[in-house]
Amino acid sequence: MSLIASISGIRGTIGGSTTEGLNPTNIAAFTSAYAEFLKVNSPIGSRKVVVGRDGRISGEMVEQIVVGTLLAQGFDIVRLGFSSTPTTEIAVDLEKADGGIIITASHNPRHWNALKLLNHRGEFLSKEEGEKVVALAESKDFDYVSVDEIGKIIHRDYTERHVQDVVALPTVDVAAITAAEYTVVVDCINSVGALIVPKLLEALGVKKVYLLNADVTGDFAHTAEPLPENLTSLSEAVREKKADVGFAVDPDVDRLAIICEDGTPFGEENTLIAVADYLLSLTPGGNTVSNLSSSRGLRDITLGHGGQHYSAKVGEVNVVEKMKEVGALIGGEGNGGVIYPLAHYGRDAIVGIALFLTMMAKRFLKPTQIHRLLPQYEMVKKRVELKPDTDTRALFDKIEKNYKGQAEICTQDGVKLDFPDGWVHLRKSNTEPILRIYAEAATAAEADALADRVIKDL
């Protein structure tokens, strides 16, 4: 059983003893610690917290504990029930709440769940803030209110508001999308994407929509991460329906993968690059940000439009921090995470879908044609399981020593080896007990060879 506390929240497997995984005991402890943190640190002082969850089987169990604990701390709860991560984020700001908790383990398998902790702006807590919450949880120094001060529950649904806000973006062209008369297939993976993506497509004027895995049961139809090998049914459906495009979202709808009209993967790395190309064509000279594990393609596109590209450590909060620092027009992560400040500072697959369809419609291009206009790189993503006693820092130090003089080395987040014709990034995952090894080059074979070379050294 695993429990990981990081900038991606409090994440763990369901089941086991009180010392293992994400169980009722530590769910209550971390929620209590978060409430204590908000009492001292929130500038709002509303004593209100927004709670939303994805469709996971364990979601209701976790939600009941979270809500009960917050009530016992004297907080009112805006209970969204089934809600995407970006919807919950915007709800925090609209409610003027002290913070929010999203109950989702994002791309992790069905036996995982997590508490994603938000500040009063609906953005993830910083590393330092998260460490304060963890320290409070370990201290168990909590104060609960008397019976007359127990909070109350307010039931709300912000799905429609989220859709309306996205459709109203000045860079989204509903008339162009409607006139294109697109046929779209969507893989909702039996989670909350089934509740929001159809509403978005309807609002955008898309009348021919085919949904796969659209029952919000949490019994994921395939491995949750929206990678090409997990989207074969979507590819087949796009071909069968003669659709113009296919979209796949992860269980909490903050990541977007695209399938081209011929059933081939557009590439999750290219989601952000394509959307950035469209936005930069409207605002030349804009800055962009992506994490160190993302494709060089965003850098190339940005420079081509006269802008500057910046890199950040892996993790949404790190990317957002850098975006604010440099005033970025667009940013995100190469896992299909699009962050568009004009909407809000959070990864949002709904925003990504609306912008991609607008680009298709206004440029009169199919996804395969858009893909051919992007920088052509191939990336491989591998993993190595970590034993509990693995000294990753010592491993990274040895890799750094081995490649000194052969590559430009960055140790900001794990170790990144930048060669003239490609790169390899090794880092400990924020969400799983694994070491991630990403490599990119001009061809898949070259990227694979780079990754295998470093794995052999490990």
Short mmCIF file of C-alpha atoms in Angstrom, two decimals:
data_model
loop_
_atom_site.label_atom_id
_atom_site.label_comp_id
_atom_site.label_asym_id
_atom_site.label_seq_id
_atom_site.Cartn_x
_atom_site.Cartn_y
_atom_site.Cartn_z
CA MET A 1 0.00 0.00 0.00
CA SER A 2 1.29 3.47 -0.89
CA LEU A 3 0.83 7.00 0.44
CA ILE A 4 2.55 9.95 -1.26
CA ALA A 5 2.38 13.54 -0.02
CA SER A 6 3.67 15.95 -2.67
CA ILE A 7 2.83 19.11 -4.61
CA SER A 8 0.22 16.97 -6.36
CA GLY A 9 -1.66 16.43 -3.10
CA ILE A 10 -2.11 13.56 -0.67
CA ARG A 11 -2.32 10.46 -2.84
CA GLY A 12 -2.56 6.80 -1.94
CA THR A 13 -4.03 3.38 -2.51
CA ILE A 14 -7.32 2.40 -0.89
CA GLY A 15 -7.32 -0.31 1.77
CA GLY A 16 -4.86 -1.74 4.27
CA SER A 17 -4.02 -0.96 7.88
CA THR A 18 -4.08 2.46 9.54
CA THR A 19 -0.38 2.87 8.71
CA GLU A 20 -0.86 2.24 4.99
CA GLY A 21 -2.43 3.93 1.98
CA LEU A 22 -5.24 6.47 1.91
CA ASN A 23 -7.43 5.18 4.75
CA PRO A 24 -10.14 6.87 6.87
CA THR A 25 -7.68 7.66 9.65
CA ASN A 26 -5.23 9.64 7.55
CA ILE A 27 -7.96 11.14 5.34
CA ALA A 28 -9.38 12.71 8.52
CA ALA A 29 -5.91 13.73 9.71
CA PHE A 30 -4.89 15.45 6.48
CA THR A 31 -8.29 17.13 6.14
CA SER A 32 -8.07 18.39 9.74
CA ALA A 33 -4.55 19.66 9.08
CA TYR A 34 -5.72 21.45 5.93
CA ALA A 35 -8.55 23.11 7.88
CA GLU A 36 -6.10 24.27 10.55
CA PHE A 37 -3.85 25.63 7.80
CA LEU A 38 -6.75 27.60 6.26
CA LYS A 39 -7.74 29.10 9.61
CA VAL A 40 -4.34 30.73 9.89
CA ASN A 41 -3.37 31.37 6.26
CA SER A 42 -6.50 32.16 4.25
CA PRO A 43 -6.86 35.90 3.46
CA ILE A 44 -10.59 35.39 2.83
CA GLY A 45 -11.68 34.17 6.26
CA SER A 46 -15.01 32.87 4.96
CA ARG A 47 -14.78 29.54 6.78
CA LYS A 48 -16.00 27.97 3.54
CA VAL A 49 -14.43 25.11 1.53
CA VAL A 50 -15.48 23.75 -1.88
CA VAL A 51 -15.42 19.94 -2.25
CA GLY A 52 -15.70 18.09 -5.56
CA ARG A 53 -14.83 14.58 -6.72
CA ASP A 54 -14.31 12.52 -9.84
CA GLY A 55 -16.14 9.27 -10.53
CA ARG A 56 -13.86 6.87 -8.65
CA ILE A 57 -15.45 3.99 -6.78
CA SER A 58 -13.84 5.14 -3.52
CA GLY A 59 -14.89 8.77 -4.07
CA GLU A 60 -18.06 8.74 -1.98
CA MET A 61 -16.30 7.08 0.96
CA VAL A 62 -13.48 9.64 0.89
CA GLU A 63 -15.91 12.53 0.39
CA GLN A 64 -18.00 11.60 3.43
CA ILE A 65 -14.91 11.66 5.65
CA VAL A 66 -13.62 14.92 4.18
CA VAL A 67 -16.96 16.70 4.50
CA GLY A 68 -17.61 15.44 8.04
CA THR A 69 -14.17 16.47 9.18
CA LEU A 70 -14.47 19.97 7.71
CA LEU A 71 -17.90 20.42 9.32
CA ALA A 72 -16.36 19.43 12.66
CA GLN A 73 -13.75 22.16 12.12
CA GLY A 74 -16.52 24.74 11.72
CA PHE A 75 -16.30 25.13 7.93
CA ASP A 76 -19.31 25.43 5.64
CA ILE A 77 -19.06 23.08 2.66
CA VAL A 78 -19.98 23.89 -0.93
CA ARG A 79 -20.52 20.31 -2.01
CA LEU A 80 -20.28 19.88 -5.78
CA GLY A 81 -20.53 16.09 -5.89
CA PHE A 82 -19.29 14.84 -9.27
CA SER A 83 -17.12 17.63 -10.63
CA SER A 84 -14.04 17.97 -12.81
CA THR A 85 -10.84 19.33 -11.30
CA PRO A 86 -10.96 22.60 -13.31
CA THR A 87 -14.65 23.07 -12.44
CA THR A 88 -13.86 22.75 -8.75
CA GLU A 89 -10.98 25.20 -9.12
CA ILE A 90 -13.15 27.93 -10.65
CA ALA A 91 -15.87 27.26 -8.06
CA VAL A 92 -13.46 28.15 -5.22
CA ASP A 93 -12.88 31.59 -6.71
CA LEU A 94 -16.56 32.18 -7.54
CA GLU A 95 -17.64 31.15 -4.04
CA LYS A 96 -14.95 33.32 -2.43
CA ALA A 97 -14.07 30.27 -0.36
CA ASP A 98 -10.95 29.81 1.76
CA GLY A 99 -9.96 26.83 -0.37
CA GLY A 100 -11.07 23.60 -1.95
CA ILE A 101 -10.45 19.86 -1.93
CA ILE A 102 -10.69 17.80 -5.11
CA ILE A 103 -11.05 14.09 -4.44
CA THR A 104 -9.27 12.52 -7.41
CA ALA A 105 -6.11 10.60 -8.19
CA SER A 106 -6.18 11.95 -11.74
CA HIS A 107 -4.47 9.44 -14.07
CA ASN A 108 -3.71 6.84 -11.36
CA PRO A 109 -5.46 3.42 -11.50
CA ARG A 110 -8.89 2.83 -9.97
CA HIS A 111 -7.55 1.61 -6.59
CA TRP A 112 -5.91 4.99 -5.96
CA ASN A 113 -7.46 8.22 -4.71
CA ALA A 114 -6.18 11.56 -3.49
CA LEU A 115 -6.90 14.89 -1.86
CA LYS A 116 -5.85 17.77 -4.12
CA LEU A 117 -5.64 20.85 -1.92
CA LEU A 118 -6.43 24.34 -3.26
CA ASN A 119 -5.87 27.85 -1.96
CA HIS A 120 -8.41 30.70 -2.02
CA ARG A 121 -7.67 31.36 -5.71
CA GLY A 122 -8.55 27.80 -6.67
CA GLU A 123 -4.89 26.97 -7.32
CA PHE A 124 -2.81 24.17 -5.83
CA LEU A 125 -0.95 24.83 -2.61
CA SER A 126 2.75 25.59 -3.05
CA LYS A 127 5.41 23.13 -1.95
CA GLU A 128 5.99 25.13 1.22
CA GLU A 129 2.27 25.32 2.02
CA GLY A 130 1.85 21.61 1.40
CA GLU A 131 4.72 20.87 3.77
CA LYS A 132 2.97 22.90 6.47
CA VAL A 133 -0.18 20.79 6.02
CA VAL A 134 1.83 17.56 6.25
CA ALA A 135 3.59 18.79 9.40
CA LEU A 136 0.24 19.68 10.98
CA ALA A 137 -1.13 16.23 10.07
CA GLU A 138 1.84 14.57 11.75
CA SER A 139 1.47 16.72 14.87
CA LYS A 140 -2.27 15.92 15.19
CA ASP A 141 -2.70 19.29 16.91
CA PHE A 142 -6.32 19.90 15.84
CA ASP A 143 -9.14 21.89 17.41
CA TYR A 144 -12.74 20.94 16.64
CA VAL A 145 -15.75 23.19 17.27
CA SER A 146 -18.64 22.82 19.68
CA VAL A 147 -22.01 21.49 18.52
CA ASP A 148 -23.40 24.98 17.94
CA GLU A 149 -20.52 25.93 15.63
CA ILE A 150 -20.61 22.90 13.30
CA GLY A 151 -20.64 24.00 9.66
CA LYS A 152 -23.42 23.47 7.12
CA ILE A 153 -23.54 21.90 3.66
CA ILE A 154 -24.53 23.84 0.53
CA HIS A 155 -25.15 21.76 -2.61
CA ARG A 156 -24.15 23.44 -5.89
CA ASP A 157 -23.21 22.46 -9.46
CA TYR A 158 -20.77 24.66 -11.38
CA THR A 159 -20.58 22.53 -14.53
CA GLU A 160 -22.82 24.82 -16.59
CA ARG A 161 -20.99 27.93 -15.37
CA HIS A 162 -17.64 26.37 -16.31
CA VAL A 163 -18.92 25.61 -19.83
CA GLN A 164 -20.38 29.11 -20.22
CA ASP A 165 -17.09 30.71 -19.18
CA VAL A 166 -15.10 28.65 -21.70
CA VAL A 167 -17.52 29.33 -24.55
CA ALA A 168 -17.36 33.06 -23.76
CA LEU A 169 -13.56 33.24 -24.17
CA PRO A 170 -12.70 35.72 -26.95
CA THR A 171 -10.39 33.15 -28.55
CA VAL A 172 -13.20 30.56 -28.86
CA ASP A 173 -15.28 30.94 -32.03
CA VAL A 174 -18.64 29.19 -31.60
CA ALA A 175 -19.96 30.36 -34.99
CA ALA A 176 -16.98 28.88 -36.84
CA ILE A 177 -17.26 25.56 -34.99
CA THR A 178 -21.02 25.36 -35.58
CA ALA A 179 -20.62 26.10 -39.29
CA ALA A 180 -18.00 23.34 -39.63
CA GLU A 181 -20.61 20.69 -38.66
CA TYR A 182 -18.07 18.46 -37.00
CA THR A 183 -18.55 14.85 -35.93
CA VAL A 184 -16.74 14.20 -32.65
CA VAL A 185 -16.08 11.03 -30.62
CA VAL A 186 -15.23 11.34 -26.91
CA ASP A 187 -13.79 8.76 -24.50
CA CYS A 188 -15.03 9.75 -21.02
CA ILE A 189 -13.40 6.75 -19.24
CA ASN A 190 -16.55 6.30 -17.05
CA SER A 191 -15.83 9.39 -14.98
CA VAL A 192 -16.89 13.03 -14.80
CA GLY A 193 -15.88 13.82 -18.38
CA ALA A 194 -19.22 12.22 -19.30
CA LEU A 195 -21.00 15.05 -17.46
CA ILE A 196 -19.14 18.08 -18.80
CA VAL A 197 -17.68 17.31 -22.25
CA PRO A 198 -21.09 16.68 -23.91
CA LYS A 199 -22.39 19.98 -22.43
CA LEU A 200 -19.38 21.82 -23.84
CA LEU A 201 -19.78 20.31 -27.33
CA GLU A 202 -23.48 21.17 -27.33
CA ALA A 203 -22.69 24.77 -26.36
CA LEU A 204 -20.10 24.91 -29.17
CA GLY A 205 -22.69 23.83 -31.73
CA VAL A 206 -21.36 20.32 -32.34
CA LYS A 207 -24.43 18.21 -33.13
CA LYS A 208 -22.89 14.83 -33.98
CA VAL A 209 -21.29 13.51 -30.80
CA TYR A 210 -20.55 9.88 -29.98
CA LEU A 211 -19.61 9.02 -26.40
CA LEU A 212 -17.54 6.05 -25.25
CA ASN A 213 -17.42 4.91 -21.62
CA ALA A 214 -19.94 7.53 -20.53
CA ASP A 215 -21.28 5.90 -17.32
CA VAL A 216 -19.93 7.66 -14.22
CA THR A 217 -19.20 4.44 -12.35
CA GLY A 218 -15.50 4.90 -11.65
CA ASP A 219 -14.94 1.46 -13.13
CA PHE A 220 -12.46 2.72 -15.70
CA ALA A 221 -12.84 1.09 -19.10
CA HIS A 222 -9.07 1.06 -19.62
CA THR A 223 -5.89 2.28 -17.97
CA ALA A 224 -6.69 5.81 -16.82
CA GLU A 225 -3.74 7.66 -18.36
CA PRO A 226 -4.77 8.98 -21.82
CA LEU A 227 -1.82 7.51 -23.72
CA PRO A 228 -2.12 6.10 -27.28
CA GLU A 229 -1.87 2.48 -26.13
CA ASN A 230 -4.92 3.05 -23.88
CA LEU A 231 -7.04 4.73 -26.55
CA THR A 232 -7.31 2.03 -29.21
CA SER A 233 -11.12 1.85 -28.88
CA LEU A 234 -11.35 5.60 -29.43
CA SER A 235 -9.17 5.33 -32.53
CA GLU A 236 -11.38 2.58 -33.92
CA ALA A 237 -14.55 4.58 -33.19
CA VAL A 238 -13.18 7.68 -34.94
CA ARG A 239 -12.52 5.64 -38.06
CA GLU A 240 -15.83 3.78 -37.86
CA LYS A 241 -17.91 6.96 -37.42
CA LYS A 242 -15.82 8.85 -40.00
CA ALA A 243 -15.42 11.50 -37.31
CA ASP A 244 -13.44 14.71 -37.70
CA VAL A 245 -11.65 14.30 -34.38
CA GLY A 246 -11.60 12.23 -31.20
CA PHE A 247 -11.02 13.53 -27.68
CA ALA A 248 -9.98 11.60 -24.56
CA VAL A 249 -9.88 13.03 -21.06
CA ASP A 250 -8.51 11.57 -17.86
CA PRO A 251 -10.79 10.82 -14.87
CA ASP A 252 -10.77 14.40 -13.53
CA VAL A 253 -10.73 16.16 -16.95
CA ASP A 254 -7.55 18.20 -16.57
CA ARG A 255 -5.67 16.35 -19.33
CA LEU A 256 -6.59 16.14 -23.01
CA ALA A 257 -5.45 13.65 -25.65
CA ILE A 258 -6.54 13.94 -29.29
CA ILE A 259 -7.11 11.33 -31.98
CA CYS A 260 -6.83 12.44 -35.62
CA GLU A 261 -9.55 11.90 -38.21
CA ASP A 262 -7.71 8.83 -39.55
CA GLY A 263 -7.57 7.22 -36.10
CA THR A 264 -3.90 7.99 -35.44
CA PRO A 265 -2.81 9.61 -32.17
CA PHE A 266 -2.19 13.36 -32.36
CA GLY A 267 0.22 12.92 -29.45
CA GLU A 268 -0.47 14.18 -25.94
CA GLU A 269 2.69 16.30 -26.13
CA ASN A 270 1.19 18.09 -29.13
CA THR A 271 -2.04 19.13 -27.41
CA LEU A 272 -0.36 22.10 -25.71
CA ILE A 273 1.89 22.86 -28.69
CA ALA A 274 -1.02 23.08 -31.15
CA VAL A 275 -3.16 25.25 -28.87
CA ALA A 276 -0.16 27.50 -28.19
CA ASP A 277 0.47 27.87 -31.93
CA TYR A 278 -3.11 29.06 -32.42
CA LEU A 279 -2.98 31.55 -29.53
CA LEU A 280 0.47 32.86 -30.49
CA SER A 281 -0.77 33.50 -34.03
CA LEU A 282 -3.30 35.89 -32.46
CA THR A 283 -0.78 37.42 -30.01
CA PRO A 284 2.74 37.24 -31.53
CA GLY A 285 5.56 37.69 -29.06
CA GLY A 286 3.73 36.01 -26.20
CA ASN A 287 5.66 33.98 -23.64
CA THR A 288 5.05 30.30 -22.91
CA VAL A 289 5.96 27.90 -20.10
CA SER A 290 6.14 24.11 -19.91
CA ASN A 291 7.79 21.69 -17.52
CA LEU A 292 11.22 20.13 -17.98
CA SER A 293 9.68 16.84 -19.17
CA SER A 294 7.74 18.48 -22.01
CA SER A 295 8.60 18.54 -25.70
CA ARG A 296 11.01 21.00 -27.30
CA GLY A 297 8.19 21.67 -29.74
CA LEU A 298 6.65 24.40 -27.57
CA ARG A 299 9.99 26.21 -27.46
CA ASP A 300 10.29 26.03 -31.26
CA ILE A 301 6.73 27.29 -31.84
CA THR A 302 7.17 30.13 -29.35
CA LEU A 303 10.44 31.34 -30.84
CA GLY A 304 8.87 31.16 -34.29
CA HIS A 305 6.18 33.61 -33.14
CA GLY A 306 8.75 35.98 -31.61
CA GLY A 307 8.13 34.98 -28.00
CA GLN A 308 10.25 33.50 -25.21
CA HIS A 309 9.83 30.01 -23.78
CA TYR A 310 10.58 29.16 -20.15
CA SER A 311 10.92 25.82 -18.35
CA ALA A 312 9.65 24.91 -14.88
CA LYS A 313 9.92 21.93 -12.58
CA VAL A 314 7.32 19.21 -13.10
CA GLY A 315 4.06 19.87 -11.26
CA GLU A 316 1.20 22.19 -12.09
CA VAL A 317 1.93 24.55 -9.21
CA ASN A 318 5.51 25.03 -10.48
CA VAL A 319 4.34 25.77 -14.02
CA VAL A 320 1.71 28.24 -12.78
CA GLU A 321 4.27 30.02 -10.59
CA LYS A 322 6.61 30.45 -13.58
CA MET A 323 3.74 31.55 -15.85
CA LYS A 324 2.85 34.34 -13.43
CA GLU A 325 6.49 35.35 -13.11
CA VAL A 326 6.97 35.78 -16.89
CA GLY A 327 3.42 36.85 -17.81
CA ALA A 328 2.88 33.82 -20.04
CA LEU A 329 0.14 33.79 -22.66
CA ILE A 330 -0.20 30.01 -22.41
CA GLY A 331 1.51 27.19 -20.57
CA GLY A 332 1.07 23.70 -19.28
CA GLU A 333 2.54 20.25 -19.31
CA GLY A 334 3.28 17.82 -22.11
CA ASN A 335 0.88 15.28 -20.64
CA GLY A 336 -2.02 17.04 -22.36
CA GLY A 337 -2.37 19.72 -19.67
CA VAL A 338 -3.33 23.14 -21.07
CA ILE A 339 -3.18 26.16 -18.72
CA TYR A 340 -4.73 29.30 -20.21
CA PRO A 341 -4.66 32.27 -17.77
CA LEU A 342 -7.52 34.03 -19.55
CA ALA A 343 -9.71 31.15 -18.32
CA HIS A 344 -7.96 30.34 -15.02
CA TYR A 345 -4.60 29.12 -13.72
CA GLY A 346 -5.23 25.39 -13.89
CA ARG A 347 -4.94 22.54 -16.39
CA ASP A 348 -8.25 22.32 -18.21
CA ALA A 349 -9.20 19.81 -20.90
CA ILE A 350 -12.43 21.73 -21.57
CA VAL A 351 -10.46 24.82 -22.53
CA GLY A 352 -8.18 22.66 -24.67
CA ILE A 353 -11.12 21.14 -26.60
CA ALA A 354 -12.71 24.53 -27.29
CA LEU A 355 -9.46 26.08 -28.52
CA PHE A 356 -8.50 23.08 -30.66
CA LEU A 357 -11.92 22.95 -32.38
CA THR A 358 -11.72 26.72 -32.97
CA MET A 359 -8.30 26.30 -34.58
CA MET A 360 -9.59 23.48 -36.80
CA ALA A 361 -12.59 25.55 -37.88
CA LYS A 362 -10.84 28.87 -38.46
CA ARG A 363 -7.89 27.36 -40.32
CA PHE A 364 -10.00 24.81 -42.23
CA LEU A 365 -7.57 22.07 -41.25
CA LYS A 366 -7.94 18.46 -40.16
CA PRO A 367 -5.97 17.20 -37.14
CA THR A 368 -3.49 15.33 -39.37
CA GLN A 369 -2.82 18.56 -41.26
CA ILE A 370 -2.33 20.52 -38.04
CA HIS A 371 0.05 17.81 -36.81
CA ARG A 372 2.21 18.06 -39.94
CA LEU A 373 2.68 21.81 -39.35
CA LEU A 374 4.06 21.28 -35.83
CA PRO A 375 7.73 20.59 -34.93
CA GLN A 376 8.33 16.89 -35.51
CA TYR A 377 9.73 15.19 -32.43
CA GLU A 378 9.13 11.76 -30.95
CA MET A 379 9.04 11.08 -27.23
CA VAL A 380 9.18 7.87 -25.20
CA LYS A 381 8.04 7.67 -21.59
CA LYS A 382 9.36 4.88 -19.40
CA ARG A 383 9.33 4.06 -15.73
CA VAL A 384 11.37 2.12 -13.20
CA GLU A 385 9.76 0.82 -10.01
CA LEU A 386 11.41 2.17 -6.85
CA LYS A 387 12.13 0.17 -3.73
CA PRO A 388 11.30 2.03 -0.49
CA ASP A 389 14.99 2.38 0.43
CA THR A 390 16.20 3.60 -2.99
CA ASP A 391 18.48 6.63 -2.69
CA THR A 392 17.38 8.50 -5.82
CA ARG A 393 19.66 11.46 -5.10
CA ALA A 394 22.71 9.17 -5.15
CA LEU A 395 21.52 7.69 -8.46
CA PHE A 396 21.08 11.12 -9.98
CA ASP A 397 24.54 12.20 -8.77
CA LYS A 398 26.12 9.20 -10.50
CA ILE A 399 24.23 9.87 -13.74
CA GLU A 400 25.31 13.51 -13.61
CA LYS A 401 28.94 12.43 -13.13
CA ASN A 402 28.74 9.87 -15.96
CA TYR A 403 27.48 12.40 -18.51
CA LYS A 404 29.53 15.43 -17.48
CA GLY A 405 30.99 16.93 -20.64
CA GLN A 406 28.69 14.89 -22.91
CA ALA A 407 25.47 16.83 -22.33
CA GLU A 408 24.15 20.06 -20.87
CA ILE A 409 22.97 19.00 -17.41
CA CYS A 410 20.08 20.49 -15.43
CA THR A 411 19.49 19.35 -11.83
CA GLN A 412 16.52 21.61 -11.10
CA ASP A 413 14.17 18.61 -11.01
CA GLY A 414 15.91 15.24 -10.93
CA VAL A 415 18.48 15.18 -13.76
CA LYS A 416 17.94 16.33 -17.34
CA LEU A 417 20.57 15.54 -19.96
CA ASP A 418 20.30 17.87 -22.95
CA PHE A 419 22.11 16.64 -26.05
CA PRO A 420 22.21 18.54 -29.37
CA ASP A 421 19.92 15.98 -31.00
CA GLY A 422 17.68 15.05 -28.05
CA TRP A 423 17.26 14.92 -24.29
CA VAL A 424 16.55 12.56 -21.38
CA HIS A 425 14.88 13.56 -18.12
CA LEU A 426 15.00 11.38 -14.99
CA ARG A 427 12.92 12.30 -11.97
CA LYS A 428 11.09 10.75 -9.05
CA SER A 429 7.33 10.81 -9.63
CA ASN A 430 5.13 13.11 -7.52
CA THR A 431 2.22 10.69 -7.85
CA GLU A 432 3.59 7.11 -7.83
CA PRO A 433 6.53 5.20 -6.24
CA ILE A 434 8.42 5.15 -9.53
CA LEU A 435 11.27 6.81 -11.37
CA ARG A 436 10.13 8.43 -14.63
CA ILE A 437 12.48 8.44 -17.62
CA TYR A 438 11.37 10.62 -20.54
CA ALA A 439 13.40 10.98 -23.73
CA GLU A 440 12.84 12.95 -26.93
CA ALA A 441 14.58 12.93 -30.31
CA ALA A 442 13.83 13.25 -34.02
CA THR A 443 12.61 9.64 -34.23
CA ALA A 444 11.04 7.19 -31.79
CA ALA A 445 13.96 4.79 -32.28
CA GLU A 446 16.48 7.48 -31.33
CA ALA A 447 14.44 8.54 -28.30
CA ASP A 448 14.09 4.90 -27.23
CA ALA A 449 17.83 4.37 -27.54
CA LEU A 450 18.54 7.46 -25.42
CA ALA A 451 16.17 6.28 -22.68
CA ASP A 452 17.51 2.72 -22.71
CA ARG A 453 21.07 3.99 -22.52
CA VAL A 454 20.33 5.86 -19.30
CA ILE A 455 18.23 3.02 -17.87
CA LYS A 456 21.18 0.67 -18.47
CA ASP A 457 23.39 3.09 -16.54
CA LEU A 458 20.86 3.14 -13.70
#
